[in-house]
PDB file of C-alpha atoms and ligand atoms in Angstrom:
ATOM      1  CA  UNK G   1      39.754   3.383  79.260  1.00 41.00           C
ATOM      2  CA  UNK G   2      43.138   1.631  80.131  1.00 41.00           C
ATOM      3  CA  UNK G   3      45.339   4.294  77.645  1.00 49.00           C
ATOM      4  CA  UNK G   4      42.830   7.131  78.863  1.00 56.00           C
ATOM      5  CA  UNK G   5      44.753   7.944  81.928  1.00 91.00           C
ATOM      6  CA  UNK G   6      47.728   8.890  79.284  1.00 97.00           C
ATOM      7  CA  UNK G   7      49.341  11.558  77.367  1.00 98.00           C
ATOM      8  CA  UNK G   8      51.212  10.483  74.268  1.00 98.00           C
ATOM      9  CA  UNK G   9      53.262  13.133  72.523  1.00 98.00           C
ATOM     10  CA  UNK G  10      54.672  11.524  69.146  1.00 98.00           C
ATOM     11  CA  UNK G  11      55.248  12.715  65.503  1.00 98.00           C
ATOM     12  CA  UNK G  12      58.003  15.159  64.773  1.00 98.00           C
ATOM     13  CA  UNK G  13      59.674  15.451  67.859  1.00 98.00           C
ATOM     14  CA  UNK G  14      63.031  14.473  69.371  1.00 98.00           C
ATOM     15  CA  UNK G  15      62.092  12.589  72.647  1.00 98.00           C
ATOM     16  CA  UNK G  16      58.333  10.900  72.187  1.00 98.00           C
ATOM     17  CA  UNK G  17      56.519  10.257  75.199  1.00 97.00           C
ATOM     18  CA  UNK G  18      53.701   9.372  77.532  1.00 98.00           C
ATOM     19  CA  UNK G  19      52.731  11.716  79.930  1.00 98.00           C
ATOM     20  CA  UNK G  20      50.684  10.349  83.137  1.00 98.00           C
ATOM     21  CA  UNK G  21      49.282  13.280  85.383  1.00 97.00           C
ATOM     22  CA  UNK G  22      52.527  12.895  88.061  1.00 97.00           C
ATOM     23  CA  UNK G  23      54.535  13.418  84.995  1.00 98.00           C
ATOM     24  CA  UNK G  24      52.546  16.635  84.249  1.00 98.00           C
ATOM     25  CA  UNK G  25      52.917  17.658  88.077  1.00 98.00           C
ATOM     26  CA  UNK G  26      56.540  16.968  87.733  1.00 98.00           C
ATOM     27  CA  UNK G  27      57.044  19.855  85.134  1.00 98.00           C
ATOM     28  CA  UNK G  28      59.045  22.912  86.082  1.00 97.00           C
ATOM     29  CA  UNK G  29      57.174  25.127  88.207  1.00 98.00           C
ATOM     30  CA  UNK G  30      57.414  27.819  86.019  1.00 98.00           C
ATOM     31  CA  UNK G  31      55.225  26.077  83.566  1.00 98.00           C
ATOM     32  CA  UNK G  32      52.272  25.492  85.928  1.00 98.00           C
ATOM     33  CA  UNK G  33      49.191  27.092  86.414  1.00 98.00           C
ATOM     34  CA  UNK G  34      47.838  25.666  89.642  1.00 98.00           C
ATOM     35  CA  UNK G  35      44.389  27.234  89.175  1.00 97.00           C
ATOM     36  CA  UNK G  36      43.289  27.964  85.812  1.00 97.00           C
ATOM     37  CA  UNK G  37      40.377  30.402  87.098  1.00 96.00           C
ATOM     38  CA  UNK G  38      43.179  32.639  87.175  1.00 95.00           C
ATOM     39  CA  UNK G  39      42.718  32.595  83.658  1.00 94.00           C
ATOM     40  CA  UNK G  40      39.249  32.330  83.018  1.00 94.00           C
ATOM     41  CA  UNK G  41      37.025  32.365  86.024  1.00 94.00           C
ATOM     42  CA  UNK G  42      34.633  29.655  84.064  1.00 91.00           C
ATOM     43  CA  UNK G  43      37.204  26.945  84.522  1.00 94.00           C
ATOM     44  CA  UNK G  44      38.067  24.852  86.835  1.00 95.00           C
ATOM     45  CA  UNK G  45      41.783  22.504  87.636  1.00 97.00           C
ATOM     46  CA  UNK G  46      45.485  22.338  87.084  1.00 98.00           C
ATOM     47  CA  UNK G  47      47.262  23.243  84.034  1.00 98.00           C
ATOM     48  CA  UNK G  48      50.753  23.115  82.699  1.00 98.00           C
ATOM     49  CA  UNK G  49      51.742  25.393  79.476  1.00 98.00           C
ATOM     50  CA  UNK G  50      52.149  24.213  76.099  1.00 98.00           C
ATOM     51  CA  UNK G  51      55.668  25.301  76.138  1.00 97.00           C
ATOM     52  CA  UNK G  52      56.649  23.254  79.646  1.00 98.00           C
ATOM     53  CA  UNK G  53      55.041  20.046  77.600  1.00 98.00           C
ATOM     54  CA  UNK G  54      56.741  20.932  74.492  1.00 98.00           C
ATOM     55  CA  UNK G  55      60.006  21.887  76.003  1.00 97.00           C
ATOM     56  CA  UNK G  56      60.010  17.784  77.406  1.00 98.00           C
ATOM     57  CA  UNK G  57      59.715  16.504  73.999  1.00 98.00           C
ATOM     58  CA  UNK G  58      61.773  18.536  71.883  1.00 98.00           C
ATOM     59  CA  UNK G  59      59.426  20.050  68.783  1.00 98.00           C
ATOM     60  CA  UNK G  60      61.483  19.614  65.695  1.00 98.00           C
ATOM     61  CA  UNK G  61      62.039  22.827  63.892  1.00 97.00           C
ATOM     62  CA  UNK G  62      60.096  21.510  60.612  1.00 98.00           C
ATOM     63  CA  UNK G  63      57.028  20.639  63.027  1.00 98.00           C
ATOM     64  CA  UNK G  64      54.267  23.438  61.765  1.00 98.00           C
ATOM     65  CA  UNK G  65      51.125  21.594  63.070  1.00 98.00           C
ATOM     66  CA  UNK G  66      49.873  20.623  66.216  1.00 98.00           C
ATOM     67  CA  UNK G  67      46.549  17.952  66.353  1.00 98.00           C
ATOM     68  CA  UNK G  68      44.942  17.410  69.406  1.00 98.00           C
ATOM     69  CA  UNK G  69      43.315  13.681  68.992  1.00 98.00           C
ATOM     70  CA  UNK G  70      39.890  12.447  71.498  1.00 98.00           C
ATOM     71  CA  UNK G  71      39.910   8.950  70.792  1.00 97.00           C
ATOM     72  CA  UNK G  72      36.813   8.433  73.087  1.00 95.00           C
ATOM     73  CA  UNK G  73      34.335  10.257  71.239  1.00 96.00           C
ATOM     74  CA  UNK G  74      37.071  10.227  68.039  1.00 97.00           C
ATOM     75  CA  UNK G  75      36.889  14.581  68.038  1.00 97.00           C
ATOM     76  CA  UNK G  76      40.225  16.378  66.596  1.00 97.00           C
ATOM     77  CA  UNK G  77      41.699  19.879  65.795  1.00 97.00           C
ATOM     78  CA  UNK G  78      45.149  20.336  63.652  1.00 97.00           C
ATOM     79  CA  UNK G  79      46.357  24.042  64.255  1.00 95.00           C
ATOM     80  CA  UNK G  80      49.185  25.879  63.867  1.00 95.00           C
ATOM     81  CA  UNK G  81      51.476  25.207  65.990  1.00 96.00           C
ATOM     82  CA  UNK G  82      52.919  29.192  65.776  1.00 93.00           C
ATOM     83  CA  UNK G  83      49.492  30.145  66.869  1.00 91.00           C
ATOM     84  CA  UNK G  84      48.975  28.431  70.258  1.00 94.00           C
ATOM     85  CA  UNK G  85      52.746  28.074  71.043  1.00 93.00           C
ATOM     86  CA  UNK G  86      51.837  30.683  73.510  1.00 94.00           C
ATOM     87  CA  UNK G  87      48.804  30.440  74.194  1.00 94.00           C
ATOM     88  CA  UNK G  88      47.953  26.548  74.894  1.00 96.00           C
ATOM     89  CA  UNK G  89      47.429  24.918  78.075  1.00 97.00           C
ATOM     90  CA  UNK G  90      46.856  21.169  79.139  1.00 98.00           C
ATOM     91  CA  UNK G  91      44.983  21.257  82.027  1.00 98.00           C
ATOM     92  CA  UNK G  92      45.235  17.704  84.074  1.00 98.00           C
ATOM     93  CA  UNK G  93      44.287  17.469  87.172  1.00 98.00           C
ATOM     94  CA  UNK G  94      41.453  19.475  89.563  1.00 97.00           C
ATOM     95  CA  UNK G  95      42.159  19.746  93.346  1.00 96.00           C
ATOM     96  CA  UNK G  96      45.190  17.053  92.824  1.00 94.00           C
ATOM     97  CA  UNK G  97      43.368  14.068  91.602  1.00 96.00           C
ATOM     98  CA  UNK G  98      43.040  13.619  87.574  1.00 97.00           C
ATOM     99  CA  UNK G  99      40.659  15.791  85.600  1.00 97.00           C
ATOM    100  CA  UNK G 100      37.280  14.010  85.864  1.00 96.00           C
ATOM    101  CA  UNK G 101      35.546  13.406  82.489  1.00 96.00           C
ATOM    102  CA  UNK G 102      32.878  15.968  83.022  1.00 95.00           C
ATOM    103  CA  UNK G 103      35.714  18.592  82.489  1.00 96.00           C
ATOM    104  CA  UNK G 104      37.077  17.103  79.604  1.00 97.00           C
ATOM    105  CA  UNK G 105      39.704  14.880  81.776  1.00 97.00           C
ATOM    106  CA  UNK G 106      42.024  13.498  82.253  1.00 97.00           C
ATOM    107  CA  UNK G 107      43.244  15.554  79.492  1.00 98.00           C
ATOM    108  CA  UNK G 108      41.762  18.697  78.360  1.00 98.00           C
ATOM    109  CA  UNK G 109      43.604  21.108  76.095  1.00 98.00           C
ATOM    110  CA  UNK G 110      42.777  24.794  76.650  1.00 97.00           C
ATOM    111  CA  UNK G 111      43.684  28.226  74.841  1.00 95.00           C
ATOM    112  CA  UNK G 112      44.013  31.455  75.941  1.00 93.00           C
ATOM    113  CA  UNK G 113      41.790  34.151  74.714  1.00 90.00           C
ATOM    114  CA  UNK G 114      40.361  31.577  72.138  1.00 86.00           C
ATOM    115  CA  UNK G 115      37.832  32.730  69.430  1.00 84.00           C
ATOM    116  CA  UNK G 116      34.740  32.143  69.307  1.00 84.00           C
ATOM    117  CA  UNK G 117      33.411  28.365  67.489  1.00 81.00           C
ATOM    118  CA  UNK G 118      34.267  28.256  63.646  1.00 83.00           C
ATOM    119  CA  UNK G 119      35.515  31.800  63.471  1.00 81.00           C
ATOM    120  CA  UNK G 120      39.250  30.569  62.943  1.00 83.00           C
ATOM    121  CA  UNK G 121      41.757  27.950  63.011  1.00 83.00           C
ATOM    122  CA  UNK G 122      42.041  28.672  67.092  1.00 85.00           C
ATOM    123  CA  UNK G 123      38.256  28.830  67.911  1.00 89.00           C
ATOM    124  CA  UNK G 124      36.845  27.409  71.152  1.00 92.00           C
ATOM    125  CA  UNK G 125      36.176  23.893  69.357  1.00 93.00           C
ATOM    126  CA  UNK G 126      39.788  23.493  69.670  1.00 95.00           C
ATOM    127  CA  UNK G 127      39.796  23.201  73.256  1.00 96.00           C
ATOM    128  CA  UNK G 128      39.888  19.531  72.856  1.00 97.00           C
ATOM    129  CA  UNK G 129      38.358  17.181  75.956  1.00 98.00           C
ATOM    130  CA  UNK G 130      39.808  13.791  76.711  1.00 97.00           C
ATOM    131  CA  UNK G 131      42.657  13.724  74.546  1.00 98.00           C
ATOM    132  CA  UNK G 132      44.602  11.217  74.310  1.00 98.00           C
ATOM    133  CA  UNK G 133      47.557  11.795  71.569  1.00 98.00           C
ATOM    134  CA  UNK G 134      49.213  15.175  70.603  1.00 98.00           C
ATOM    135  CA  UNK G 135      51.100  14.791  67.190  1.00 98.00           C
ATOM    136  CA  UNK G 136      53.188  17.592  66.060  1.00 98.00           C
ATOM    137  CA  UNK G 137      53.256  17.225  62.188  1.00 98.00           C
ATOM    138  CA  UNK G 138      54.908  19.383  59.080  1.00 98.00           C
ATOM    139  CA  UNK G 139      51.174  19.356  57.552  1.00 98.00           C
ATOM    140  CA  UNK G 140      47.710  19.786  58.566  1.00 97.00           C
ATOM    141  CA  UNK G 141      46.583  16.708  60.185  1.00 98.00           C
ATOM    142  CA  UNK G 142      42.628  15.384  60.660  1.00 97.00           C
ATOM    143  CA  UNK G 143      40.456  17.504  61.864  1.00 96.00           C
ATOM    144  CA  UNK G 144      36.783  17.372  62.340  1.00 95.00           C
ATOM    145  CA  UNK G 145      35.876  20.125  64.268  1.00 93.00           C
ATOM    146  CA  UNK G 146      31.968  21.223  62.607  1.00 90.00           C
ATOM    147  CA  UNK G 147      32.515  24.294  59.962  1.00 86.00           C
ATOM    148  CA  UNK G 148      29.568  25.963  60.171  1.00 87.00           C
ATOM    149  CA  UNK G 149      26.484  26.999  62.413  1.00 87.00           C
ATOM    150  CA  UNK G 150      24.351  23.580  61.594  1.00 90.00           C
ATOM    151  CA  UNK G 151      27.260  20.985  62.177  1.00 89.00           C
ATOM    152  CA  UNK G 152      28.390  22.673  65.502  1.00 88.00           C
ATOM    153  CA  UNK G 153      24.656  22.437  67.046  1.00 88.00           C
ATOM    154  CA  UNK G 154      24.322  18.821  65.442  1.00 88.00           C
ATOM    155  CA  UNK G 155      27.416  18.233  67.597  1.00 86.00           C
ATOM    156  CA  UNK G 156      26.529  20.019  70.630  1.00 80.00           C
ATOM    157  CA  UNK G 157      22.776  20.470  70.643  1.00 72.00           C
ATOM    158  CA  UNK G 158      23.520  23.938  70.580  1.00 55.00           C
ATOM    159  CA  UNK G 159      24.729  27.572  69.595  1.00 44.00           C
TER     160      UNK G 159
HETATM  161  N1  MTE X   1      36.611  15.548  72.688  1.00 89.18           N
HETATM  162  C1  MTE X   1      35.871  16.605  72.375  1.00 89.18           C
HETATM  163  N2  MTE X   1      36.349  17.833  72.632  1.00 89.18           N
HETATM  164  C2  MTE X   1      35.624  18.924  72.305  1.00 89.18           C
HETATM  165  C3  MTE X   1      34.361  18.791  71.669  1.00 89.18           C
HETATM  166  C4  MTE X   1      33.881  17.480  71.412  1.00 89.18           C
HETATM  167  O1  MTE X   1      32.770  17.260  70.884  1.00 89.18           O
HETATM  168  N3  MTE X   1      34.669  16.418  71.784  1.00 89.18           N
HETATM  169  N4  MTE X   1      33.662  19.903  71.293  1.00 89.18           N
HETATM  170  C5  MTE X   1      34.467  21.120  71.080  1.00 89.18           C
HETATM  171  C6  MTE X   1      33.628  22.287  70.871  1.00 89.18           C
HETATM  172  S1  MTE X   1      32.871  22.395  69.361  1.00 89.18           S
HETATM  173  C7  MTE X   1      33.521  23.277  71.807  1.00 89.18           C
HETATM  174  S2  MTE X   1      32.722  24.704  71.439  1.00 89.18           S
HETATM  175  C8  MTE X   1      34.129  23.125  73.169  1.00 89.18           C
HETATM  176  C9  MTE X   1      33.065  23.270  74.233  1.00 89.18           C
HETATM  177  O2  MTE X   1      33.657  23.225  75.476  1.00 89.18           O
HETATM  178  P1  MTE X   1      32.756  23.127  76.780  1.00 89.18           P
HETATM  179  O3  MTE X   1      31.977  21.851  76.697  1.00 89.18           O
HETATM  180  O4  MTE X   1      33.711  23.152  77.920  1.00 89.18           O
HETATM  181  O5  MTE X   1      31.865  24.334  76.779  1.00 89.18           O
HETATM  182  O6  MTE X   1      34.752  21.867  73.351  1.00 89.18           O
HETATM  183  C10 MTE X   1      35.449  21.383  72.221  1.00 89.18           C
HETATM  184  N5  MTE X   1      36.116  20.152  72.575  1.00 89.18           N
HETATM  185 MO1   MO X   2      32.578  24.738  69.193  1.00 89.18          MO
END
């Protein structure tokens, strides 16, 4: 995975980038949460807020989407960008090294007080692992989260 230990931000915003995790740890303190568990005791690592990432890019104002892309195992969720403004996390690293895989790293996007799977555009499927690319778009972009009860345990094996 030679791009995998990257962050690109691109679409409609002012400054596109790529993010490595000392980038990430470089954001304002303000924006990070140094132990997510403070959140939700199931979770484990290093966070920054949606808002600190955004706020390095610039969103354009006519950006109304936000699509979270997993190249690796080719998974993605377009929301709302209104929606998880708030309430989205990245969460890259765990005890200052990068997020290993088995917890979605290096990349894992996370959301506060998500819904449960398929209940909504901000369910719990949309806590993309691995990603890769974060494109801020006017319009719904891909997304292949499963719909329904059968495609989410032919994903998963489960629920
Ligand atoms: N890259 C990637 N991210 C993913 C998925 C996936 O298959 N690939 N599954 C999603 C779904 S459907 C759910 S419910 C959650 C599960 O998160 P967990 O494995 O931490 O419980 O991850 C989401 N993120
Ligand atoms: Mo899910």
């Amino acid at each position: 995975m030679s791009s995998g230990d990257r962050l690109r931000v691109s679409g409609l915003v002012e400054r596109p980038r790529e993010f490595a995790m000392d980038d990430l740890a470089a954001l304002d303190a303000s924006q990070q949460i140094p132990d997510v568990r403070a959140i939700d005791p199931q979770r484990r690592g290093t966070a920054v807020t949606l808002v600190g990432l955004m706020r390095e890019v610039v969103v354009d104002p006519a950006a109304r989407y936000l699509t979270l892309h997993a190249a690796t195992d080719n998974f993605h969720a377009s929301i709302p960008l209104d929606t998880v403004r708030e309430r989205g996390l990245l969460i890259y690293a765990m005890d200052g090294r990068p997020l290993p895989t088995s917890a979605g790293g290096p990349f894992r996007f996370y959301i506060r007080d998500y819904l449960s799977c398929h209940s909504g555009e901000i369910d719990e499927c949309a806590n993309v692992k691995f990603v890769d690319h974060i494109e801020l778009s006017a319009e719904k972009g891909f997304d292949n989260r499963p719909h329904d009860d059968q495609a989410h345990a032919k994903l998963h094996g489960r629920n």
